[in-house]
Coordinates of C-alpha atoms and ligand atoms in Angstrom, one line a residue:
X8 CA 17.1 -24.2 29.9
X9 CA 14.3 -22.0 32.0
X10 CA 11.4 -21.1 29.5
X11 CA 12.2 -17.4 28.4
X12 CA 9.9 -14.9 30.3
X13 CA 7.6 -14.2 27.0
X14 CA 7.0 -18.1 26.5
X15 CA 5.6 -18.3 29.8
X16 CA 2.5 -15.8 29.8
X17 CA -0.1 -13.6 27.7
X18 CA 1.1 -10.6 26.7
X19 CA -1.7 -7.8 27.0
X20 CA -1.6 -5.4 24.3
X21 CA -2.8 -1.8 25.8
X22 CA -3.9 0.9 23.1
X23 CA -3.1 3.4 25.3
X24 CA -5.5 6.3 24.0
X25 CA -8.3 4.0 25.3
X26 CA -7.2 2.3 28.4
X27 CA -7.3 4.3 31.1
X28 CA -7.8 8.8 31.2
X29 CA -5.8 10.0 34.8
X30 CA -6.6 13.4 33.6
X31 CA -10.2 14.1 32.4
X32 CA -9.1 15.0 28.8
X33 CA -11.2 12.4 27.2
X34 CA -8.0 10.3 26.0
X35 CA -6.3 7.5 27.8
X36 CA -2.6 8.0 29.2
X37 CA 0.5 6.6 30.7
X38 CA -0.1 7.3 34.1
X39 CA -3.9 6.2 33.6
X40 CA -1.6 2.8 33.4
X41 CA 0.4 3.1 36.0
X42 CA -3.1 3.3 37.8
X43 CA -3.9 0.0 36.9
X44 CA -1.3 -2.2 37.2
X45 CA -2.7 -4.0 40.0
X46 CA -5.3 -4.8 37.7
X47 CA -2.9 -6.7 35.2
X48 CA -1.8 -8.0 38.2
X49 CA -4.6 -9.9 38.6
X50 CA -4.7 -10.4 34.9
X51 CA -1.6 -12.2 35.4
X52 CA -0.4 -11.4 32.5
X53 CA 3.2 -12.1 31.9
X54 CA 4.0 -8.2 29.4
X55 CA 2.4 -6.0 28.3
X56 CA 2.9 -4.0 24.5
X57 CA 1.7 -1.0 24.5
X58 CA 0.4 0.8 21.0
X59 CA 2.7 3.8 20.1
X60 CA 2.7 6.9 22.5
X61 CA 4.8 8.8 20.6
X62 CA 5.0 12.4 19.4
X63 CA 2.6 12.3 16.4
X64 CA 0.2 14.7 14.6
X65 CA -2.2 11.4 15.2
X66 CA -3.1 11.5 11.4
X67 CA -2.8 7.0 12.3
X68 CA -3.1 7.8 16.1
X69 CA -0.2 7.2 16.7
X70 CA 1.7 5.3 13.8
X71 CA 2.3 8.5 12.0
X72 CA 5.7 9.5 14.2
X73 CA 7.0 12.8 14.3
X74 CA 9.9 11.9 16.9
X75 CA 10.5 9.0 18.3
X76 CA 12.1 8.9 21.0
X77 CA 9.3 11.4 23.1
X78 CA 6.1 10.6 24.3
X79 CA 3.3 13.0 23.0
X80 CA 2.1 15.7 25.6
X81 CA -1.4 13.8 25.0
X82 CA -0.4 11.1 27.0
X83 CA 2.5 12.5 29.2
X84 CA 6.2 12.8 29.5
X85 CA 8.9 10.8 29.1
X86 CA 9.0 10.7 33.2
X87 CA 5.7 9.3 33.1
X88 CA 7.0 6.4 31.3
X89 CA 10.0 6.1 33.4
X90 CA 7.1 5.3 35.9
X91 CA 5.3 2.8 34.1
X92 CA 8.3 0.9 33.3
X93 CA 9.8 1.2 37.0
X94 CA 6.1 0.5 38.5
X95 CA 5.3 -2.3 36.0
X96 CA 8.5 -4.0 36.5
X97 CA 8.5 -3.7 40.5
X98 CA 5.1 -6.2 39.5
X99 CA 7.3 -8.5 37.8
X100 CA 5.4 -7.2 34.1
X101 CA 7.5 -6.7 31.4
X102 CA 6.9 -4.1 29.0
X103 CA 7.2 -3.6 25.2
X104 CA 6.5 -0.8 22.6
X105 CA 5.5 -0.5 19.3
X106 CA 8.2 0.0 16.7
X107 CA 7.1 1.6 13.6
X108 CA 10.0 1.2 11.3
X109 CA 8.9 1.5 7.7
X110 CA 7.7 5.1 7.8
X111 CA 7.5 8.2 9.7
X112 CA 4.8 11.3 10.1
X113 CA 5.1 13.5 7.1
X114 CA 5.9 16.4 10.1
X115 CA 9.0 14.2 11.3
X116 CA 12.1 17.0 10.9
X117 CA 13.7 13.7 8.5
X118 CA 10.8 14.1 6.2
X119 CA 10.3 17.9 6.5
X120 CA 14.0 18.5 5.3
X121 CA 13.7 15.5 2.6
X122 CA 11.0 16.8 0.9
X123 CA 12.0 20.5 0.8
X124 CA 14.9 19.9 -2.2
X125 CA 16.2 17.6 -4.3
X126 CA 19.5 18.7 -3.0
X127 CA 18.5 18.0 0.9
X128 CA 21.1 15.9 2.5
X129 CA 17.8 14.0 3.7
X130 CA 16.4 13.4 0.2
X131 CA 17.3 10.2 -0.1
X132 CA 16.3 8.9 3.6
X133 CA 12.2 8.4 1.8
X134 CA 11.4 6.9 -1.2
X135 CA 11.2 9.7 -3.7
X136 CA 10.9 9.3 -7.8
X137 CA 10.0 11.2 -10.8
X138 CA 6.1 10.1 -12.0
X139 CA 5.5 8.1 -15.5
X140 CA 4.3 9.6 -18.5
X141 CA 2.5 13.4 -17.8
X142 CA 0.7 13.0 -14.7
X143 CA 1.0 9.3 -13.4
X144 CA 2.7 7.5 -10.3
X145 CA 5.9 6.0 -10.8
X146 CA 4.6 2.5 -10.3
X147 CA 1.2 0.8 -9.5
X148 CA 1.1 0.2 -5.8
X149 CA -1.7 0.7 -4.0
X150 CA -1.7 2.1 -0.4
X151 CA -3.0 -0.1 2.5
X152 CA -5.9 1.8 3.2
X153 CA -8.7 2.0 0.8
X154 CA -8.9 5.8 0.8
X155 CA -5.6 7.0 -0.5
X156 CA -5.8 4.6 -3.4
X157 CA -2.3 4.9 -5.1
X158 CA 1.1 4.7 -2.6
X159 CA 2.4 7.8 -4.3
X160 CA 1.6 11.2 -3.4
X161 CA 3.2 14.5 -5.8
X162 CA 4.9 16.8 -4.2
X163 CA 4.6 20.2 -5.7
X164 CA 7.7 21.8 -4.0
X165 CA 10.2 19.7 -6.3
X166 CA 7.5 18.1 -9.1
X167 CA 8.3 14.4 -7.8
X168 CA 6.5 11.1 -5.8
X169 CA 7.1 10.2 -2.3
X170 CA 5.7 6.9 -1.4
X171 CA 3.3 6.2 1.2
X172 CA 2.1 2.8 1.6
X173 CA -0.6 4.0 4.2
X174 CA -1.9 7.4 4.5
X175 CA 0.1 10.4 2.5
X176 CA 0.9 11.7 6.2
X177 CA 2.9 8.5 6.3
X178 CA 5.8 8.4 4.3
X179 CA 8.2 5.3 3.8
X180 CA 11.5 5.8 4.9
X181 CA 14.3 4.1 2.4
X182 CA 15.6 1.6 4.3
X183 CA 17.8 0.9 1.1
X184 CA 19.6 4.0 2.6
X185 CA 21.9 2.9 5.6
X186 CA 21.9 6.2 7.2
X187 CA 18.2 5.2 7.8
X188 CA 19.0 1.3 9.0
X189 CA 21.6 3.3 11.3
X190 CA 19.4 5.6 12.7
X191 CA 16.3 2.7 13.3
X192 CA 18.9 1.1 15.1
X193 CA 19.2 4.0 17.5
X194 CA 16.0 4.4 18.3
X195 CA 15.7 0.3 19.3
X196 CA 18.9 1.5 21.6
X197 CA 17.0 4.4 23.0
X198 CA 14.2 2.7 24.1
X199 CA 16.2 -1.0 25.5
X200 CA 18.5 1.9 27.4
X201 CA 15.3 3.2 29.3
X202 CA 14.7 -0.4 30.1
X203 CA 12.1 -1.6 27.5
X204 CA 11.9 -5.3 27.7
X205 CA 11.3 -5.5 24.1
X206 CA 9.7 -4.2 20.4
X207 CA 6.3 -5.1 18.7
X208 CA 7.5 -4.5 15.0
X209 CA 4.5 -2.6 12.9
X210 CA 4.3 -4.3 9.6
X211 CA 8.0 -5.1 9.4
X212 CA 7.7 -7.0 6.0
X213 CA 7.6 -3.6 4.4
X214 CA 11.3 -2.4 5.2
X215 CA 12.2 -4.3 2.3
X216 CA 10.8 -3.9 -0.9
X217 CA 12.0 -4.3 -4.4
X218 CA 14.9 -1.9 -5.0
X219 CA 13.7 -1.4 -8.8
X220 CA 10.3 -0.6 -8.2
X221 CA 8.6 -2.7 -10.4
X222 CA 5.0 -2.9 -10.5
X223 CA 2.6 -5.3 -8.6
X224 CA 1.8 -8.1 -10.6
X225 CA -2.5 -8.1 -10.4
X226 CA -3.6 -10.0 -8.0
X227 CA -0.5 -10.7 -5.9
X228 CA -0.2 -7.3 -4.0
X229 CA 2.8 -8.4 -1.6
X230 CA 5.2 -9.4 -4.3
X231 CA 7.0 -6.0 -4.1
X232 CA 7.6 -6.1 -0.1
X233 CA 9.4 -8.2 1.9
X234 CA 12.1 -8.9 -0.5
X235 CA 14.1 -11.7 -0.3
X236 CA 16.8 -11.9 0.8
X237 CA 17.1 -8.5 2.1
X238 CA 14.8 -8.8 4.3
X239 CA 16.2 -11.2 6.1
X240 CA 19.7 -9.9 6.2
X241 CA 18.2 -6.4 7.5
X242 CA 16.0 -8.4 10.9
X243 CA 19.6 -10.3 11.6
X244 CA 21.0 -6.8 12.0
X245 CA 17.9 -5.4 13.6
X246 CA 18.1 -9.0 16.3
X247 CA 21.8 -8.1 16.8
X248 CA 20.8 -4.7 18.3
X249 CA 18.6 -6.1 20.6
X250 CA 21.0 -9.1 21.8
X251 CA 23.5 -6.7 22.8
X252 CA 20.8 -6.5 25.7
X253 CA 19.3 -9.6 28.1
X254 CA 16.0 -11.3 27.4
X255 CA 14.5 -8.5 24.8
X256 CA 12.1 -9.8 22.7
X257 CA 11.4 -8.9 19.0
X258 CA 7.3 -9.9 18.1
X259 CA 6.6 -8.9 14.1
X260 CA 3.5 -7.5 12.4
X261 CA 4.5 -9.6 9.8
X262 CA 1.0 -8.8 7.8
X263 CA 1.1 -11.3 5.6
X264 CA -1.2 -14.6 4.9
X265 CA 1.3 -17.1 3.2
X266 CA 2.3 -18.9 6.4
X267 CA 5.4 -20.9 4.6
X268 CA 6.7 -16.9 4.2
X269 CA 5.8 -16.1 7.5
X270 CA 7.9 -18.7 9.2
X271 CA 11.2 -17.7 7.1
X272 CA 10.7 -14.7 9.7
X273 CA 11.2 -17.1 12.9
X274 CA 12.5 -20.4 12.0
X275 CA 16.8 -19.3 11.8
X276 CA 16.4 -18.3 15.4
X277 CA 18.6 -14.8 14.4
X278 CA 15.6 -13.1 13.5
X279 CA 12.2 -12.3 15.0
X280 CA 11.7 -14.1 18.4
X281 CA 7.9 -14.2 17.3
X282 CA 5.7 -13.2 14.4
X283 CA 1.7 -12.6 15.1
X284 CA -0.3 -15.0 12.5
X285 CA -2.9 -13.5 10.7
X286 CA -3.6 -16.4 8.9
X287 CA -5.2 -17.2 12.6
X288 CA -7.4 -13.5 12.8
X289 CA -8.6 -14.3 8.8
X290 CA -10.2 -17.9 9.5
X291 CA -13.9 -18.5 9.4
X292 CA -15.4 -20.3 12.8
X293 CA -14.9 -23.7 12.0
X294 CA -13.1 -26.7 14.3
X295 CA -11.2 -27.9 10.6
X296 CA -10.2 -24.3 10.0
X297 CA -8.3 -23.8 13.1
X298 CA -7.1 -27.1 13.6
X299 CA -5.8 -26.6 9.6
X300 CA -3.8 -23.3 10.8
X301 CA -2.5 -24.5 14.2
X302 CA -0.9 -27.6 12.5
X303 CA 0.8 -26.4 9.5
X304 CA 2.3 -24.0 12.1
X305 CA 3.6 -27.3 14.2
X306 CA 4.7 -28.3 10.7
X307 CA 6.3 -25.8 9.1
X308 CA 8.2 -24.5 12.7
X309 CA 12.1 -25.1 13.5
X310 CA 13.0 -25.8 17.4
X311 CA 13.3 -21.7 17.1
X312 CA 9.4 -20.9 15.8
X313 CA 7.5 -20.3 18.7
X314 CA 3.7 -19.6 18.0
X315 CA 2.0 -16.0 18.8
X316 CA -1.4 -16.9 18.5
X317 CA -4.2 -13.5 18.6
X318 CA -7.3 -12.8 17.4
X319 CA -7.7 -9.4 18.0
X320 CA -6.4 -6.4 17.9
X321 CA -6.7 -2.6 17.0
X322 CA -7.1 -3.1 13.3
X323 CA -9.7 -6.0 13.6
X324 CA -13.5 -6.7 14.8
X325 CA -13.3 -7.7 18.0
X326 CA -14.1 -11.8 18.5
X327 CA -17.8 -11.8 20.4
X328 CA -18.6 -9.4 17.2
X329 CA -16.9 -11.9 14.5
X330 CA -18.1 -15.0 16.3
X331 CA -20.5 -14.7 19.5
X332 CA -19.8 -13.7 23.1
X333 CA -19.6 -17.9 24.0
X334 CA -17.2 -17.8 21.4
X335 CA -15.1 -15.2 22.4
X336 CA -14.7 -17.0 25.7
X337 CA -13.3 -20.2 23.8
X338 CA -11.2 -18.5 22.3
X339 CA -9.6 -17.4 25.4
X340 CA -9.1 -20.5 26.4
X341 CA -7.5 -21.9 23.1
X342 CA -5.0 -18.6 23.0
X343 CA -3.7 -19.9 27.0
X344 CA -4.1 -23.5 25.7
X345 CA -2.5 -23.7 22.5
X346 CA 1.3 -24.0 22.2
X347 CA 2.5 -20.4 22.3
X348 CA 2.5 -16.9 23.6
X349 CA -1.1 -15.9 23.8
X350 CA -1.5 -12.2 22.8
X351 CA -4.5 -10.6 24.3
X352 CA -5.9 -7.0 23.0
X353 CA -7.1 -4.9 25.8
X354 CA -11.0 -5.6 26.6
X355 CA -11.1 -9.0 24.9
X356 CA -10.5 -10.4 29.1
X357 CA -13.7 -8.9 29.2
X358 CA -15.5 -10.3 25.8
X359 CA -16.4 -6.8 24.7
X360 CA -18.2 -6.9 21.7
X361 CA -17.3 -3.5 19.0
X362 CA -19.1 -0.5 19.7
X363 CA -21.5 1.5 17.6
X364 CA -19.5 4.4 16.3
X365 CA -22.4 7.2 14.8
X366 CA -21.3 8.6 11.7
X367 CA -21.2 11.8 13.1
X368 CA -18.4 10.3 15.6
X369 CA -16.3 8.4 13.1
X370 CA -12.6 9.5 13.3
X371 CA -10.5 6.7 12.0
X372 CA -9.4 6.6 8.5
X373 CA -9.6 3.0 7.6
X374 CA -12.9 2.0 9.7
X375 CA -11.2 1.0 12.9
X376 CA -13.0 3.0 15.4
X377 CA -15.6 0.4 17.3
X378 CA -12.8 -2.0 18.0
X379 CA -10.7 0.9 19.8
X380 CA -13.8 2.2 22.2
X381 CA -12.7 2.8 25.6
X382 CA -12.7 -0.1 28.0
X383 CA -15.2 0.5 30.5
X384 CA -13.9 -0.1 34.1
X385 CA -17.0 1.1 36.1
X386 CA -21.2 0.6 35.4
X387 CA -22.2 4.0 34.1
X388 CA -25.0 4.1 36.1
X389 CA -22.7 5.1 39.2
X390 CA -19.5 6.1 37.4
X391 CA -21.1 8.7 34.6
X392 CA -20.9 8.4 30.8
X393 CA -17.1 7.8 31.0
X394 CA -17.4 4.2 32.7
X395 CA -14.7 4.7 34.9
X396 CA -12.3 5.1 31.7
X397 CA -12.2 9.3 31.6
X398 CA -14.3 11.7 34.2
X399 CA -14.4 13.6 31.0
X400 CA -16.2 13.1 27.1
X401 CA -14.9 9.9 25.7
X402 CA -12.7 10.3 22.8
X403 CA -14.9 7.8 21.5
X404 CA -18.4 6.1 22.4
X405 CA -18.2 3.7 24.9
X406 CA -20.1 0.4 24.5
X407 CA -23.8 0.6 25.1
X408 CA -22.9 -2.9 26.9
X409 CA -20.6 -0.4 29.6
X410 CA -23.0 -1.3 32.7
X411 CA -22.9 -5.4 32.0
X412 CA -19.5 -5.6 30.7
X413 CA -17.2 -3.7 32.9
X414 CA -14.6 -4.6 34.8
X415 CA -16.0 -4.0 38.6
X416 CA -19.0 -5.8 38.0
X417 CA -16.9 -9.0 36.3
X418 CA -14.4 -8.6 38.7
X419 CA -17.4 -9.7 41.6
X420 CA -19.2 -12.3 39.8
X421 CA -17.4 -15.9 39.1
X422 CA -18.6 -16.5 36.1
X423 CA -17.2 -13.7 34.0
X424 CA -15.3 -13.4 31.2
X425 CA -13.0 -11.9 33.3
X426 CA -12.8 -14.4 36.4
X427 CA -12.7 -16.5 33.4
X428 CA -9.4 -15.1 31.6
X429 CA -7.9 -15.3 35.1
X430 CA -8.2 -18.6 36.2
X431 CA -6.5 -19.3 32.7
X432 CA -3.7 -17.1 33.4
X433 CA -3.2 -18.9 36.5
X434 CA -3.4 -22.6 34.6
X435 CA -1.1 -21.4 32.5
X436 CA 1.1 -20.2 35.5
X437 CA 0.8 -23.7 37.4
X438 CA 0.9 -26.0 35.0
X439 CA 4.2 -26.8 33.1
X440 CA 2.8 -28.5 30.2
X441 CA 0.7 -25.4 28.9
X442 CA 3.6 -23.2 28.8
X443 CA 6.6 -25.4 27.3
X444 CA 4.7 -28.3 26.7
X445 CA 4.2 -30.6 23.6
X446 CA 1.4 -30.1 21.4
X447 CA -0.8 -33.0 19.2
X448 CA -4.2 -32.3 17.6
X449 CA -6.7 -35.0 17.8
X450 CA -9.6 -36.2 16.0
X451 CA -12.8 -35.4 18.4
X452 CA -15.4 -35.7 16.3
X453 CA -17.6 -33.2 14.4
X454 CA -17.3 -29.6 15.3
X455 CA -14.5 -30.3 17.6
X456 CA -11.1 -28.9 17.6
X457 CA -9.3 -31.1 20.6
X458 CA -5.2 -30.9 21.3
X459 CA -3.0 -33.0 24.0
X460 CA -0.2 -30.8 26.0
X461 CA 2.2 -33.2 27.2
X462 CA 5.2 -31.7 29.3
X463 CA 6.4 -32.5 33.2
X464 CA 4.6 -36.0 33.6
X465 CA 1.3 -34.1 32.7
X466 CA -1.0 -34.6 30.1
X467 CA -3.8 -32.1 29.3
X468 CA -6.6 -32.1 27.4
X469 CA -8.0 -29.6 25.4
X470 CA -11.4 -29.4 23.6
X471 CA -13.5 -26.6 22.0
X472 CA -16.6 -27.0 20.5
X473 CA -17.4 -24.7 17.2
X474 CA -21.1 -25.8 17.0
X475 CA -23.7 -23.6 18.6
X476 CA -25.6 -27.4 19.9
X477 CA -24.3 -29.9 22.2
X478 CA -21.6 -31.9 20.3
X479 CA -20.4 -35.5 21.8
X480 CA -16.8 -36.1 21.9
X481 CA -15.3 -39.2 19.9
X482 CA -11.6 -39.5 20.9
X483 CA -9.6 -42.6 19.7
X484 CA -9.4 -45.2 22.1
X485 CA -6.2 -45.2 22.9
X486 CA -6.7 -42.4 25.7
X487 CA -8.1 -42.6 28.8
X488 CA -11.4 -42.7 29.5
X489 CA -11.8 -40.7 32.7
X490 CA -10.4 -36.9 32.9
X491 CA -10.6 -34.2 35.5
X492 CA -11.6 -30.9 34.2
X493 CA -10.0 -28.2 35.6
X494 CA -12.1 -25.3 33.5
X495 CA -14.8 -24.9 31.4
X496 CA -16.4 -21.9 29.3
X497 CA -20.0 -23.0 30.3
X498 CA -20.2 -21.8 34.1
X499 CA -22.7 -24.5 34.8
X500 CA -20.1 -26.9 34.2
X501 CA -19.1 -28.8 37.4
X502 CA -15.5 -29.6 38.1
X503 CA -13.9 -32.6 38.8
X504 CA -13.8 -36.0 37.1
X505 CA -15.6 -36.8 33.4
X506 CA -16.1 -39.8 31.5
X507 CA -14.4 -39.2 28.3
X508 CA -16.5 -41.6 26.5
X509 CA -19.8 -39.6 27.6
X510 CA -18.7 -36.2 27.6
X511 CA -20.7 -33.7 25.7
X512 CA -19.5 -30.8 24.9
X513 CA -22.4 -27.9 25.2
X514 CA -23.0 -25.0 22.6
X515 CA -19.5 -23.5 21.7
X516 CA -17.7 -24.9 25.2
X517 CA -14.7 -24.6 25.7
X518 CA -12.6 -27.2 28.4
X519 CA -9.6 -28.0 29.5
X520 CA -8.8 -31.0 31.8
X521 CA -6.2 -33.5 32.7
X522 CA -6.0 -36.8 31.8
Ligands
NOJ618 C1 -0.3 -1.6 11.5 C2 -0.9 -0.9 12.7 O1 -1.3 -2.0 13.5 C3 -2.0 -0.1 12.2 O2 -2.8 0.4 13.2 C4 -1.4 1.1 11.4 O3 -2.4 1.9 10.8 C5 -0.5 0.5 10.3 N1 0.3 -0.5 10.7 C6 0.4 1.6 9.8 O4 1.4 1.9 10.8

């Protein structure tokens, strides 16, 4: 059976307010994308997911929707994503958007006719209660963000709770309701009908939580979401929608760090093609760590599971801030070597680091703001303060790395991150055994995190080092002693054949060769 198309490459996640500015506003848009294609051409990625674009007061930027099935005037029309979609699939890209089922913007007309009576035909699509005792919520949960605090907000219209489990301008829908299920299901249609090649599910643990309520037990804060078994039942119905069309592909938030859970998501093969793994984005930099979370994956995985390995995205420090710009360049290479759809958030082909937000700048609720800075496509010094991104102000700071780190000046010099995340794309693209192949961790010695891809006749080798020294390799002896390296992290690395019983590995090097 050919690999399905989302098996084969990365798929680039675009936050589209800072990718790309076509009209000077200060805010990226969709035909700011369309204007770049060619440069995720040459990314060679295989999708892209694109961050929500929806109409939305922007309370969440975004994940706070007032309709979904329109494109907010910030970043175009709905014609200007019937472009994207036709331009990016005339490039052979696929494209998929962000589903944001659990809750809508307080200004959605849903919540706007729910809230005003108890008597609203829509009451019951949100999750609405009376309070306990004189003046408290009706349970204990907390919202997702620090600065709301409780998940229940009163509504002084009608005297009761709506629950929130982000900010108060995000209420939950009732998903217990299936007038709400049927109209979710809708929008999946709208979007597949337009031609969207698949969904990127925000934290789609939550559309099932426990019908009675009860309080969180301390300590265990998931216990009251993604309840079983209706959880399950309600993705089967939400896959079925999707199978009705070819080759769409479901990929969950599924924001939760008890792995076993996790792959009750993805191992039935009726549910979620994928689910990201944020057991992955929590680890410490450490070879035992990762080579801990990649296997119990391997372990706990069905013939369905397929990995989605990230580590980074909108919500989270970028990876040359958490662990080094070297770093961030081996981890490029394990997300295109490792078994499994490498997700890649916009920038990190370019190991940005965060940027400094000022306090007088700060704009995101929940702290989020340096990892969602424009991406810088020109040096400064010729392109102005907008680095190529807007010819306008920036919605927000730029790096102060803009004239090192951008993409013309990495796109002409060899040893960039970029060049760098491109000849992986194009490994990945030629060789058989990175995209379907098998997978084997291997003991390499101190600091070493080495894995075999076997697929095609080919056997590769894969080896990154998590010390900031040299670190010798120490495979068993059982494998060959001579290898050919094909790519390394360190661009004074020369290629062609190695001794495997000499090589040493230098400070936090990445390689990948073939045995
Ligand atoms: C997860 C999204 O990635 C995040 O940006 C958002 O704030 C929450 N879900 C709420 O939708």
């Amino acid at each position: 059976m050919a690999i399905p198309w989302w098996r084969r490459g990365a798929i680039y996640q675009i936050y589209p307010r800072s990718f790309s500015d076509s009209n000077g506003d200060g805010v990226g848009d969709l035909r700011g994308i369309v204007e770049r294609l060619d440069y995720l051409v040459d990314l060679g990625i295989a999708g892209m997911w694109l961050s929500p674009f929806f109409r939305s007061p922007m309370a969440d930027f975004g994940y706070d929707i007032e309709d979904y099935c329109a494109v907010d005037p910030i970043f175009g029309t709905l014609d200007d994503f019937d472009l994207l979609i036709q331009e990016a699939h005339a490039r052979g890209i696929r494209l998929l958007v962000d589903f944001v089922p659990n809750h809508t913007s307080d200004r959605h007309e849903w919540f706007v006719a729910s809230r005003s009576s108890r008597q609203s035909p829509k009451r019951d699509w949100y999750v609405w209660r009376d309070g306990r005792g004189s003046s408290g919520p009706p349970n204990n949960w907390r919202s997702s963000f620090a600065t709301p605090g409780p998940a229940w907000t009163r509504d002084a219209a009608t005297g009761q709770w709506y629950l929130h489990s982000f900010l108060p301008e995000q209420p939950d829908l009732n998903w217990e309701n299936p007038a709400v299920e049927a109209a979710m299901h809708e929008v999946l249609r709208f979007w597949c009908d337009r031609g969207v090649d698949g969904f990127r599910l925000d934290v789609v643990q939550k559309i099932a939580k426990d019908p009675l309520l009860r309080d969180a037990q301390p300590g265990k804060p998931a216990t009251w979401e993604d309840w079983q078994p209706t959880i399950h039942e309600r993705l089967r119905r939400l896959r079925a929608v999707v199978d009705d069309y070819p080759d769409r592909v479901l990929v969950g938030e599924v924001y939760i760090l008890d792995l076993p859970r996790v792959m009750t998501y993805v191992n039935t093969g009726d549910q979620l093609h994928m689910a990201h793994n944020f057991v992955f984005v929590h680890l410490p930099w450490s070879a035992t760590a990762f080579r801990k979370a990649i296997d119990d994956f391997e372990e706990l995985a069905t013939e369905s599971a397929w990995p989605a390995w990230f580590l980074a995205n909108h919500d989270h420090s970028r990876v040359a801030t958490r662990f080094g710009e070297p770093q961030a360049r081996t981890v490029l290479l394990m997300l295109y070597a490792l078994r499994g759809t490498p997700f890649v958030y916009q920038g990190e082909e370019l190991g940005l680091p965060d940027a400094e937000i000022p306090s007088d700048r700060v704009i995101d609720v929940d702290g989020r703001d340096p990892e969602r800075s424009p991406v810088p496509w020109r040096p400064p010094s010729r392109a102005g303060a907008g680095a190529g991104f807007t010819s306008g102000e920036p919605w927000l700071p730029i790096t102060s790395r803009a004239e090192e780190l951008n993409v013309e000046s990495q796109a002409s010099d060899a040893g960039s991150t970029l060049c760098l995340s491109r000849r992986l794309a194009a490994l990945r693209e030629s060789e058989a055994a990175l995209q379907g192949g098998s997978q084997r961790t291997l003991d390499a010695g101190d600091d070493l995190l080495a894995w075999l891809r076997v697929g095609d006749g080919q056997r590769l080798l894969a080896v990154a080092n998590f010390s900031a020294a040299d670190r010798q390799l120490r495979l068993a002896p059982d494998l060959p002693g001579a290898a050919e390296v094909l790519l390394s992290t360190d661009p004074h690395r020369p290629a062609g054949q190695v001794s495997l019983q000499e090589l040493v590995l230098t400070p936090s090097e990445g390689l990948l060769a073939r045995l």
